[in-house]
Coordinates of C-alpha atoms and ligand atoms in Angstrom, one line a residue:
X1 CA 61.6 -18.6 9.7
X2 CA 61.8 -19.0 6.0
X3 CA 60.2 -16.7 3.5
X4 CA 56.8 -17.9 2.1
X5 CA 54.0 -17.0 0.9
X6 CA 52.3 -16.3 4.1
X7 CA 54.9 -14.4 5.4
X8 CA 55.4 -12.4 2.5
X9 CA 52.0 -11.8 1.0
X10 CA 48.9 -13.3 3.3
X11 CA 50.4 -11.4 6.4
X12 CA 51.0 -8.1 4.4
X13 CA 47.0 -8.4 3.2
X14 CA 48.3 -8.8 -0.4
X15 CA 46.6 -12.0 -1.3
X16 CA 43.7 -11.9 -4.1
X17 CA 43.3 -15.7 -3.4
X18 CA 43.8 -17.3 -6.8
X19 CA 45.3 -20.7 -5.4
X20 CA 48.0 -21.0 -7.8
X21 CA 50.3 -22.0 -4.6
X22 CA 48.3 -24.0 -3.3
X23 CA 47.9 -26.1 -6.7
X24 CA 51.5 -26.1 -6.9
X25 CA 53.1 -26.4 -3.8
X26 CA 54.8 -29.7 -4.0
X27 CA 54.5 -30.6 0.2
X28 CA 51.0 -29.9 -0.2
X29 CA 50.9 -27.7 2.5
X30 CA 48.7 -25.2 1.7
X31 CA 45.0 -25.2 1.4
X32 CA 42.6 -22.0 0.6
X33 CA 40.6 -21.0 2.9
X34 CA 38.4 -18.1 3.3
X35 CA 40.4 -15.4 5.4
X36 CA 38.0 -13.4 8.5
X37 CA 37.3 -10.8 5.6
X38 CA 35.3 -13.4 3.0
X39 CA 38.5 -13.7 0.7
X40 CA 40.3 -16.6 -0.1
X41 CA 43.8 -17.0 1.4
X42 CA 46.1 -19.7 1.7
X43 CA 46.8 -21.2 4.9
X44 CA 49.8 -23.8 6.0
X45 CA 47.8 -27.1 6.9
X46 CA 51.7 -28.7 7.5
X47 CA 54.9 -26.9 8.2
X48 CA 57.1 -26.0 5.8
X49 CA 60.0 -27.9 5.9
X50 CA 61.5 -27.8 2.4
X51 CA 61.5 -23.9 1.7
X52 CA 61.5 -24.5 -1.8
X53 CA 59.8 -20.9 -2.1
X54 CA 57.9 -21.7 -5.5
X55 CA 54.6 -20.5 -3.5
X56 CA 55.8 -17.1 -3.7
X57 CA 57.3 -17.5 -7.6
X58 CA 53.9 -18.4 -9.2
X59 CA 52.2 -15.6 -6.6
X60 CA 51.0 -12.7 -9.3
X61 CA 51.5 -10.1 -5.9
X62 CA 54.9 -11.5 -4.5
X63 CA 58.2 -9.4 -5.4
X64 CA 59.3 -10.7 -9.1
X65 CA 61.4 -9.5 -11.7
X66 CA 58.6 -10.3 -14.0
X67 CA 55.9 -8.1 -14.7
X68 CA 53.0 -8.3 -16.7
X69 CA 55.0 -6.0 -19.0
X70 CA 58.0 -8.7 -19.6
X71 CA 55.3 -11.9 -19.7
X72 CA 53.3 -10.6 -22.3
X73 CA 56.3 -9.3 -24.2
X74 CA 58.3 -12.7 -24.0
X75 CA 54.6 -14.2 -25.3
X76 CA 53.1 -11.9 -27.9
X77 CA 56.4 -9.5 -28.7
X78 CA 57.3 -11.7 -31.5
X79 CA 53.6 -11.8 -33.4
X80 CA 53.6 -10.4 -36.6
X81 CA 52.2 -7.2 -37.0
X82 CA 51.1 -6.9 -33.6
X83 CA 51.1 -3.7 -32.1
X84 CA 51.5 -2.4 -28.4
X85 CA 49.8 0.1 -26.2
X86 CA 51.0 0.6 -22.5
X87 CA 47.4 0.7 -21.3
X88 CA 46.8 -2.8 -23.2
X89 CA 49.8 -4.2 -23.6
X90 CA 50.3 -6.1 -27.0
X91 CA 47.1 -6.4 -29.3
X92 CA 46.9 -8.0 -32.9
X93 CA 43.3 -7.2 -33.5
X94 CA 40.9 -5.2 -31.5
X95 CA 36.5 -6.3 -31.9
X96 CA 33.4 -4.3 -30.9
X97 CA 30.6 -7.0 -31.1
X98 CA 28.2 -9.9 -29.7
X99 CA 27.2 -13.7 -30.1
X100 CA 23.8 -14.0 -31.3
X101 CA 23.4 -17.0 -29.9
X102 CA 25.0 -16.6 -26.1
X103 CA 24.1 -12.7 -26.0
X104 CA 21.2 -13.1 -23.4
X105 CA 23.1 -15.5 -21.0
X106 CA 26.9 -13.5 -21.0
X107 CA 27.9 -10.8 -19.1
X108 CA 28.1 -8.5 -21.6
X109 CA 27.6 -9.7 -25.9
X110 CA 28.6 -13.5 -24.6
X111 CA 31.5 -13.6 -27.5
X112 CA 33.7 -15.1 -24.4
X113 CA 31.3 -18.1 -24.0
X114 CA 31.0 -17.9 -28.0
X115 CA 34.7 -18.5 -28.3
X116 CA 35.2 -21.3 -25.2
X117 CA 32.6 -23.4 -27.3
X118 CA 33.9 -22.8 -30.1
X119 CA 37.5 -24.0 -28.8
X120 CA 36.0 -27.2 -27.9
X121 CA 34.1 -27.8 -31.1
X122 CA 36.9 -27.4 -33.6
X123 CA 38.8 -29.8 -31.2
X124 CA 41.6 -26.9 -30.2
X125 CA 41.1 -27.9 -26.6
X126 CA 40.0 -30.8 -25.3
X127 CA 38.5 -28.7 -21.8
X128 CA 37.1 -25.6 -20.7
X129 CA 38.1 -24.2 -16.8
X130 CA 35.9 -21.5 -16.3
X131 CA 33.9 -20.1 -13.6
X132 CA 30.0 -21.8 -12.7
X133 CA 27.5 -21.3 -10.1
X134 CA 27.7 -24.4 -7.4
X135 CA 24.3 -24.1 -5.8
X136 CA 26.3 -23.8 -2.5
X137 CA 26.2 -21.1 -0.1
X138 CA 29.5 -21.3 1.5
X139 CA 30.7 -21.1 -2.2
X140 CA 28.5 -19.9 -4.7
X141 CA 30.9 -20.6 -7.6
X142 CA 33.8 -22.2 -8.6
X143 CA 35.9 -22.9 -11.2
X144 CA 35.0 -25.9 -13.0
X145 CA 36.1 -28.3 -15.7
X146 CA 33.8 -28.7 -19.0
X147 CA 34.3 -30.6 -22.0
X148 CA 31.0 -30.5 -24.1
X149 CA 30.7 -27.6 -26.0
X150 CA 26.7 -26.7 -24.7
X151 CA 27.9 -27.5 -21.2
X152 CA 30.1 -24.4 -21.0
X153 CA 27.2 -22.0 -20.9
X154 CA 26.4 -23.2 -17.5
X155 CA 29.9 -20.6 -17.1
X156 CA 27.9 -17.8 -18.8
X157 CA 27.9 -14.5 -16.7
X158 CA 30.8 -12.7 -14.5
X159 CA 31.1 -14.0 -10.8
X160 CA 32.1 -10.5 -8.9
X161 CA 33.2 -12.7 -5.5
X162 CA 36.2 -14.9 -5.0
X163 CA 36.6 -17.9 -6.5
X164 CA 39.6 -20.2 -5.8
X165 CA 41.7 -22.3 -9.3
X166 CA 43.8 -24.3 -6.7
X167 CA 41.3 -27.1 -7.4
X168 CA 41.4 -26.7 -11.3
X169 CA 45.0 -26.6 -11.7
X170 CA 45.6 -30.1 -9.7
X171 CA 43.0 -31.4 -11.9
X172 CA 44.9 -30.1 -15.1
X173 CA 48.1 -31.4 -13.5
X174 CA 46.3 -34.8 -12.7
X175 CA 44.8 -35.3 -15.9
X176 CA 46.7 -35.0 -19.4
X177 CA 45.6 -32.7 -22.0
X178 CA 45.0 -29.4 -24.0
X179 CA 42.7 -26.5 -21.6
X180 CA 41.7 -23.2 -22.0
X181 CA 40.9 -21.7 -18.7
X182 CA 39.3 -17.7 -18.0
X183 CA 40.9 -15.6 -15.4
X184 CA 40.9 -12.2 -14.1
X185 CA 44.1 -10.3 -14.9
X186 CA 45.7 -11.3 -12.0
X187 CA 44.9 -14.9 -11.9
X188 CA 46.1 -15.3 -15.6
X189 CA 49.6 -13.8 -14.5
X190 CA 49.5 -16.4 -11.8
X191 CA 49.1 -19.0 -14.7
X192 CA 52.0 -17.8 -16.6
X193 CA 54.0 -17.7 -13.5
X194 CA 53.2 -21.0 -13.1
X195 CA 53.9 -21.8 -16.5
X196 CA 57.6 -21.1 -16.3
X197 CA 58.2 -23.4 -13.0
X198 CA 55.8 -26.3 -14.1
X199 CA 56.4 -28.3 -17.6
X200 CA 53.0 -30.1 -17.4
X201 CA 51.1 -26.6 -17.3
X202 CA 53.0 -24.7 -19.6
X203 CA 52.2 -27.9 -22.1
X204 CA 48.4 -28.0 -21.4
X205 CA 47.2 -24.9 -21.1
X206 CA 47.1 -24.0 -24.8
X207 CA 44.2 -20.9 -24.3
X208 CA 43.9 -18.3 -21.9
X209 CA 41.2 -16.2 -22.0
X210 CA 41.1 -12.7 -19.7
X211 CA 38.9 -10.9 -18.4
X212 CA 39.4 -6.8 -18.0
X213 CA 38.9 -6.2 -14.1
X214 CA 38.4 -2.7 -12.5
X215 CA 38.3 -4.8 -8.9
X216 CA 37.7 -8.0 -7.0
X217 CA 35.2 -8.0 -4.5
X218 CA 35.4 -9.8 -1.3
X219 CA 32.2 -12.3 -0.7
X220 CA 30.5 -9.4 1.8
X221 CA 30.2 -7.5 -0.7
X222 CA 27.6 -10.0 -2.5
X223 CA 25.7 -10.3 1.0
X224 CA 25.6 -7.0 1.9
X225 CA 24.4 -6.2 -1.9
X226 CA 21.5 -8.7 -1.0
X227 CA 20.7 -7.3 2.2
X228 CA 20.1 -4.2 0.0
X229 CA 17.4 -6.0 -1.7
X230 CA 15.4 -7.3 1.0
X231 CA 16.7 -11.1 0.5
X232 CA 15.5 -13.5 3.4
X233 CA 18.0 -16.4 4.7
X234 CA 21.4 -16.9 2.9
X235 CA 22.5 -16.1 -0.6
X236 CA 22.0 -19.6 -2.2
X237 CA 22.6 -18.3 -6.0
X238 CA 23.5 -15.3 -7.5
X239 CA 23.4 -13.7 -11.3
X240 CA 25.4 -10.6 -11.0
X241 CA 24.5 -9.3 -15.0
X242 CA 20.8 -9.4 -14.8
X243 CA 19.6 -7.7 -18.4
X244 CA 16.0 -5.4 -18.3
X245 CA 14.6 -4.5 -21.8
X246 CA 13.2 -1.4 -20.0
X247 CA 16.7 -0.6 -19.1
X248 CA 20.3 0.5 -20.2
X249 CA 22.9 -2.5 -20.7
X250 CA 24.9 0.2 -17.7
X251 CA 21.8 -0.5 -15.1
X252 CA 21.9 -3.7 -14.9
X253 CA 20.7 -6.2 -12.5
X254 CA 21.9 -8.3 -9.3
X255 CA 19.2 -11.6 -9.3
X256 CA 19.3 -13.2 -6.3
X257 CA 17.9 -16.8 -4.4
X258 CA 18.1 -17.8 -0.6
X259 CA 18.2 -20.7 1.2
X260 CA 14.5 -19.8 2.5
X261 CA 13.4 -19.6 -1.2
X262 CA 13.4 -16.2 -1.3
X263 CA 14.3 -14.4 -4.2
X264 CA 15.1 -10.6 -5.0
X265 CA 16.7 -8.5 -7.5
X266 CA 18.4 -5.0 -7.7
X267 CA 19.3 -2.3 -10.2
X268 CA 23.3 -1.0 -10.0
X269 CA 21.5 2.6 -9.3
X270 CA 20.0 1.5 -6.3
X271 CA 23.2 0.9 -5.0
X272 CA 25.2 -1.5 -6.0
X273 CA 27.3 1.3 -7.9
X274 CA 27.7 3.3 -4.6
X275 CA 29.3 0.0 -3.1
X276 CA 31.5 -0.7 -6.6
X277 CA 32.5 2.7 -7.2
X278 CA 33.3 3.5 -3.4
X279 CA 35.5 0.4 -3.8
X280 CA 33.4 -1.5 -0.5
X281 CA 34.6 -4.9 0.1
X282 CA 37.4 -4.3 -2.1
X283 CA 40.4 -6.6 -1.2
X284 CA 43.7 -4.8 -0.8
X285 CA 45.7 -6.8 -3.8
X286 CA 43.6 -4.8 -5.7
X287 CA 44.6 -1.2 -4.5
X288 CA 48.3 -2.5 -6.2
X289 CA 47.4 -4.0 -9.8
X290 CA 48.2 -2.3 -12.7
X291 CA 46.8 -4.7 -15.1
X292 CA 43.5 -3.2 -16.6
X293 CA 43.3 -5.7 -19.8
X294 CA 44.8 -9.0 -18.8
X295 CA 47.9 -8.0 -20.7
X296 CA 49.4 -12.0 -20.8
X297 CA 45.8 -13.6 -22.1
X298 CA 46.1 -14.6 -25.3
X299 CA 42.5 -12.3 -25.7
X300 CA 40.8 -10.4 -23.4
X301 CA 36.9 -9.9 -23.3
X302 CA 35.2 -6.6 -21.6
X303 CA 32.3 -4.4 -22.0
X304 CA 31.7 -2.1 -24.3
X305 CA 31.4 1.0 -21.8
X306 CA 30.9 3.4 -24.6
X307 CA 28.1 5.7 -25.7
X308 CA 27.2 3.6 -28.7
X309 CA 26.8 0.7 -27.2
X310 CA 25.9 1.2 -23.4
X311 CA 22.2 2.2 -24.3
X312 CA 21.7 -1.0 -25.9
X313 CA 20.5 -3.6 -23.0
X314 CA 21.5 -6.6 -24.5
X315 CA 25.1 -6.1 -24.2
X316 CA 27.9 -5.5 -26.1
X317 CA 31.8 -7.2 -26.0
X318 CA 34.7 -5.2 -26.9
X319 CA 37.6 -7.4 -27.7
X320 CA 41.7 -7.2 -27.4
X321 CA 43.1 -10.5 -29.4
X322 CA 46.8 -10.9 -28.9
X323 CA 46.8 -15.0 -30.5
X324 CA 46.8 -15.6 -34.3
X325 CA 45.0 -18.4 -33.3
X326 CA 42.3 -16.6 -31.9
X327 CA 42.1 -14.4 -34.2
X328 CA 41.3 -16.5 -36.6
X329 CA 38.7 -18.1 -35.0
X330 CA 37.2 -14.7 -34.4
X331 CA 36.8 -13.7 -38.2
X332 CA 35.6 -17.1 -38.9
X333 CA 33.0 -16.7 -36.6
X334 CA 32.0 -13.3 -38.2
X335 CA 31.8 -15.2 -41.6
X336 CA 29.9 -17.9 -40.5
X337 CA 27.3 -15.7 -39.1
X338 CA 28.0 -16.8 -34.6
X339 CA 29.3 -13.6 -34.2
X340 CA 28.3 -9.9 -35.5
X341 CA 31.6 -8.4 -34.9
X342 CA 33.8 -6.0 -36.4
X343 CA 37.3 -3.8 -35.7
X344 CA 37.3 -0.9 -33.4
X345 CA 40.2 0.9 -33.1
X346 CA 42.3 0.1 -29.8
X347 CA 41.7 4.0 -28.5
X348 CA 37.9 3.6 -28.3
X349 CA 38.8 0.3 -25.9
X350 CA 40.9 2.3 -23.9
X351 CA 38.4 5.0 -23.5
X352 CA 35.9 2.4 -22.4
X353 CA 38.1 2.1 -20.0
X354 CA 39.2 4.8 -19.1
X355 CA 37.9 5.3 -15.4
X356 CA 39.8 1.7 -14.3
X357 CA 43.2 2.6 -16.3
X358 CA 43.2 6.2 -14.2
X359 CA 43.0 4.4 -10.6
X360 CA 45.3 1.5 -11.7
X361 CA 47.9 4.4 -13.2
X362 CA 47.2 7.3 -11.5
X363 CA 45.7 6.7 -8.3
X364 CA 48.6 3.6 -7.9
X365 CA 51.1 6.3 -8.2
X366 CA 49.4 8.2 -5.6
X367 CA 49.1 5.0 -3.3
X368 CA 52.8 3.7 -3.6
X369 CA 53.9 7.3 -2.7
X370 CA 51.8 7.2 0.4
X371 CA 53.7 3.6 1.1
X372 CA 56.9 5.6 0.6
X373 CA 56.1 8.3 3.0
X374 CA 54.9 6.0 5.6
X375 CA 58.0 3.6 5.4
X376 CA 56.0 0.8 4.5
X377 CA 56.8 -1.6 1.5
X378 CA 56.7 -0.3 -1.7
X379 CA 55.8 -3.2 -4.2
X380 CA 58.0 -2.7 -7.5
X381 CA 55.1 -2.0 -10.5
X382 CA 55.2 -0.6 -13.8
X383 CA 54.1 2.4 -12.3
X384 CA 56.5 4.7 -10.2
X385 CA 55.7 6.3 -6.7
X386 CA 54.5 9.9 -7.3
X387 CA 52.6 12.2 -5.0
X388 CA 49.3 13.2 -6.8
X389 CA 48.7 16.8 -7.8
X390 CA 45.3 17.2 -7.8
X391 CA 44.4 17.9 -3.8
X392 CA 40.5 16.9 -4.4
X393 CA 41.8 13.6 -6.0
X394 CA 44.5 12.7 -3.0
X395 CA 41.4 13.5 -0.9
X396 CA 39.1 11.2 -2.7
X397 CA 41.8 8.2 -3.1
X398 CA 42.1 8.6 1.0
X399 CA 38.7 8.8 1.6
X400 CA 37.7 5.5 -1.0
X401 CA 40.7 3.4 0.8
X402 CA 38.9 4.5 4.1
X403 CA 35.1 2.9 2.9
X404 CA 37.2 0.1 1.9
X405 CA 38.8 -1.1 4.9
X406 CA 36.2 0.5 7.1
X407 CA 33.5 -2.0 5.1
X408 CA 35.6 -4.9 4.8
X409 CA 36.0 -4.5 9.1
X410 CA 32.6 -3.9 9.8
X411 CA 31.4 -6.8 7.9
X412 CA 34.0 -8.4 10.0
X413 CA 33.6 -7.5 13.0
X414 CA 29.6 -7.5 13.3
X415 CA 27.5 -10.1 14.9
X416 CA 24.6 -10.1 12.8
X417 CA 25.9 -7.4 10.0
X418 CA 23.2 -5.4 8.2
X419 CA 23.2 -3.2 5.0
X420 CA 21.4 -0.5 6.7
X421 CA 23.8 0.0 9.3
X422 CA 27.2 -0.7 7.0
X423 CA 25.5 2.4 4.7
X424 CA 24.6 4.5 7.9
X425 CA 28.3 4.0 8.9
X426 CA 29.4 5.1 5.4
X427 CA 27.7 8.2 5.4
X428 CA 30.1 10.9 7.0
X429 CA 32.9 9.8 3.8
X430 CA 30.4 9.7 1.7
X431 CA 29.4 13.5 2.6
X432 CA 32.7 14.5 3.1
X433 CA 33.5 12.4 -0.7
X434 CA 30.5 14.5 -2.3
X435 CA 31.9 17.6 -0.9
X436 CA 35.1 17.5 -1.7
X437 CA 33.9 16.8 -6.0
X438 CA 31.2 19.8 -5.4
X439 CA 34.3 21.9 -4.3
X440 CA 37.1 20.5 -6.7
X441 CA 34.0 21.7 -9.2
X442 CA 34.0 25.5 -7.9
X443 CA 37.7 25.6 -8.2
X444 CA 38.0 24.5 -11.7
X445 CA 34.9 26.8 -12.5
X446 CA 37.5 30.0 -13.1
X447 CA 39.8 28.2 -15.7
X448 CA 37.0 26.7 -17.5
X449 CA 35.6 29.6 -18.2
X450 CA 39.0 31.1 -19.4
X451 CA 39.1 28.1 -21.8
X452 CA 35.5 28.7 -22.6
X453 CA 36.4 32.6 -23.4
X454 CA 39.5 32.0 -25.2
X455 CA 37.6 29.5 -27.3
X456 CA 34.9 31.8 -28.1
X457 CA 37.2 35.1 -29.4
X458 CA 39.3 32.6 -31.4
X459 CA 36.5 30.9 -32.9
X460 CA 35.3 34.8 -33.6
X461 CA 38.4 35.5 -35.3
X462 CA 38.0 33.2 -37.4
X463 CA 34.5 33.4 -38.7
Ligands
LIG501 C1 35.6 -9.3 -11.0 C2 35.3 -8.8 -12.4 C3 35.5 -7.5 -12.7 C4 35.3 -7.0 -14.0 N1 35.5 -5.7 -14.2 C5 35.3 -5.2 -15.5 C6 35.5 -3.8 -15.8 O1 35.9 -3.0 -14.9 N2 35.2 -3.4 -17.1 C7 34.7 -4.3 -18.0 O2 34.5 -3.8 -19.1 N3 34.6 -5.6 -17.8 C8 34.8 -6.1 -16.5 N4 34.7 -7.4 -16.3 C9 34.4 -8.3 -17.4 C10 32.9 -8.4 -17.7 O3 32.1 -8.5 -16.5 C11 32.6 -9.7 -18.6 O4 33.1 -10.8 -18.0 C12 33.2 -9.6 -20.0 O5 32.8 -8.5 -20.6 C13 32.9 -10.8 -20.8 O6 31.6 -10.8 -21.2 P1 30.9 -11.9 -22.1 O7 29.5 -11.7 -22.2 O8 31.7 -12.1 -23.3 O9 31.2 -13.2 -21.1 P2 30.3 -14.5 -20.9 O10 29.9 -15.1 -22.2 O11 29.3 -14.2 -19.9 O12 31.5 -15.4 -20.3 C14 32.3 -15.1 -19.3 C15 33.2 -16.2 -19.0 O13 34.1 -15.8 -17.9 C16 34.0 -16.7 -16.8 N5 34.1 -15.9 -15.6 C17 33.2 -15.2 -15.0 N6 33.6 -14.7 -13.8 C18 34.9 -15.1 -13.7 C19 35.9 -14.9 -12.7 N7 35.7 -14.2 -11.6 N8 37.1 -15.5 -12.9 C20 37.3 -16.3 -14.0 N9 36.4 -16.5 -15.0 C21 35.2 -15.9 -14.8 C22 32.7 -17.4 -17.0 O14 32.7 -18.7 -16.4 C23 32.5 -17.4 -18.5 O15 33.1 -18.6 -19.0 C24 34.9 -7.9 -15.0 C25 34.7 -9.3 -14.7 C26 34.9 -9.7 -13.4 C27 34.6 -11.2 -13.1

């Protein structure tokens, strides 16, 4: 049987579902489907027969010589002035910042929606693919093609469930012209994968625009989040970055509707951030990325996860630009009053950062020496297999990749699944999770306080 990308990457549980194979596979013989676990996965509606093998050369989790690292370089290395960070790859210009105007729709400061209009209005693309709400239940969004510049804030938010490009792409093969499409880290290498192998993409996508991503989340995760909240009948619509003036832009809000016309929301401390954090309904592609800031987008939007800015409910963008282009577009904006933005130096976007760079650096290490140990595959990343030091953080890597397939199964494998009873089985890792950080606290107890004495004389000494 010839390689593919079922063989190599559906079957090994190493799909995030993006679609770019399925968009380009020239026997259109693969269609996405969701996968037993709510993820989307390609599956083989007609054999095979050529073995042409570009499936697994535009897949951003198959074996390549190509990295991240290499793509962003061959794209951005050559930019004047442009400087390079290996937690952020190339950046040209770094912004702290919001849109006035698309603030209270976006995710975080809505500068990304700002900057898709803004695309379209100056004529720089002719259409938008970017993520919107369907209304559906068996997909609640999906990535969709705009071409008026108000229309695009029907994209406003961030979808935290699978959505599926195979459908955008054929379009952008089908029809000429000049697109900017968003995409997760992963799904943007998938683009410039693609790029290489097809002519018509590499000419008509002009603007990529990235999203940083801790994690994907399976579409459980969404109902068992609205289980949480009491929702009656089916999740019908969901806005996953409800704002409260009465609270912090970090507890924010889950706002759902059901088929039953019920509606409910949640706070993130009531737990959706025990279901996040714990990495629940995580897929597996995302225990082996080690792209925090969608290094080959030619800008990348997050939040600003820092102490200035968290308190503030409205929400806050931080910015990496790697485009001259976009750039400019950026500064013009700030003159012409669309967007109050200004520099921030590229360590402060690290550091609001910092908790997703440490699991896809650190704990990755950890993770591809487990693979080593255990004989199974070890993908090639940019960052080598090495046994953790820290006991209490080997312990708390095990016991998160435990929740995650242990959630991902149950939601599986139940009848009639329920929150209550996915949390009640969560418990005993939970315990053992809290234990282990009260403990890893005692330990380090005795050398902080030698810090905290050493500190003290010296500072003495020098009064
Ligand atoms: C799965 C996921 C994980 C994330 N993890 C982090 C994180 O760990 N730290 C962090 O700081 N930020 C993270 N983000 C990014 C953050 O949620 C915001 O999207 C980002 O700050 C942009 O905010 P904004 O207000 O400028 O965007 P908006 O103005 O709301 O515009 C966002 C644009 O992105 C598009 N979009 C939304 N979801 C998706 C998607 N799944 N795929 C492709 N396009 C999409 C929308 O259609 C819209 O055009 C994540 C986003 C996602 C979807």
């Amino acid at each position: 049987m010839k390689k593919n990308i079922v063989t190599e990457v559906v079957d090994h549980e190493l799909c995030i579902g993006c679609g770019l194979c399925a968009a380009l596979c020239p026997e259109e013989a693969l269609e996405m489907t969701w996968n037993r676990y709510g993820e989307y996965n390609p599956l083989e509606i007609e054999p095979c027969t050529r073995g042409c093998g570009l499936c697994l050369k535009v897949c951003p989790f198959a074996d390549h010589e190509e990295d991240e690292g290499t793509i962003g370089e061959a794209l951005y290395g050559s930019v004047p002035w442009i400087g390079h960070r290996p937690e952020v790859g190339y950046h040209l210009a770094t912004f702290v910042g919001h849109a006035d105007e698309h603030r209270s729709a976006g995710a975080s400061g809505g500068m990304a929606t700002w900057l898709l209009e803004r695309l379209l209005a100056e004529g720089i693309v002719d259409h938008v693919v970017c993520v919107a709400p369907t209304g559906d239940p068996e997909r609640l969004f999906s990535f969709s093609v705009f071409d008026d510049p108000p229309a695009v804030r029907a994209g406003a938010g961030s979808a935290y469930c699978p959505v599926e490009m195979s459908g955008a792409i054929r379009q952008i093969l089908e029809n000429p012209g000049r697109y900017a499409v968003t995409g997760l880290p992963c799904y943007i290498k998938a683009i410039r994968l693609a790029q290489k192998k097809d002519p018509k993409l590499s000419a008509r996508v002009v603007v990529t625009v990235g999203l940083v991503c801790g994690q994907l989340k399976s579409r459980p995760f969404t109902e068992y989040i609205a289980s949480l909240a009491g929702l009656v009948g089916e999740v019908k619509g969901v806005r996953y970055r409800g704002k409260s003036q009465e609270q912090p832009a970090t507890n924010y809000h889950y706002a759902f509707t059901s088929t039953a016309g019920d509606e409910r929301k949640i706070f993130w401390n009531d737990g959706i951030a025990e279901a996040w954090t714990n990495r629940w309904f995580t897929p597996r592609a995302c225990n082996y990325c080690d792209d925090v800031f969608a290094e080959c987008a030619d800008v990348t939007f997050m939040d600003a996860w820092l102490p200035d800015y968290s308190k503030d409910y409205r929400g806050t963008n931080l910015v990496v630009v790697r485009s001259p282009l976009i750039e400019d577009l950026i500064r013009r904006g700030v003159r012409d009053g669309g967007l109050l933005a200004g520099p921030v130096p590229v360590e402060d976007v690290i550091q609001s950062q910092a908790a997703v760079v440490e699991i896809k650096r650190r704990h990755l290490a950890h993770r591809l020496y487990l693979d080593l140990e255990m004989g199974r595959v070890v993908l090639r990343k940019r960052v080598c297999p090495a046994r953790e030091k820290s006991p209490s953080l080997r312990r708390e890597i095990a016991l998160k990749d435990r929740m995650r397939r242990s959630s991902r199964a149950f939601w599986a494998e139940s009848e009639d699944p329920d929150a209550g009873r996915l949390r009640e089985a969560m418990v005993p890792d939970l315990k053992r999770l809290s234990r282990g950080r009260k403990m890893a606290r005692i330990m380090a107890l005795p050398i902080r306080t030698v810090i905290y004495v050493r500190g003290h004389f010296r500072g003495k000494h020098h009064e």
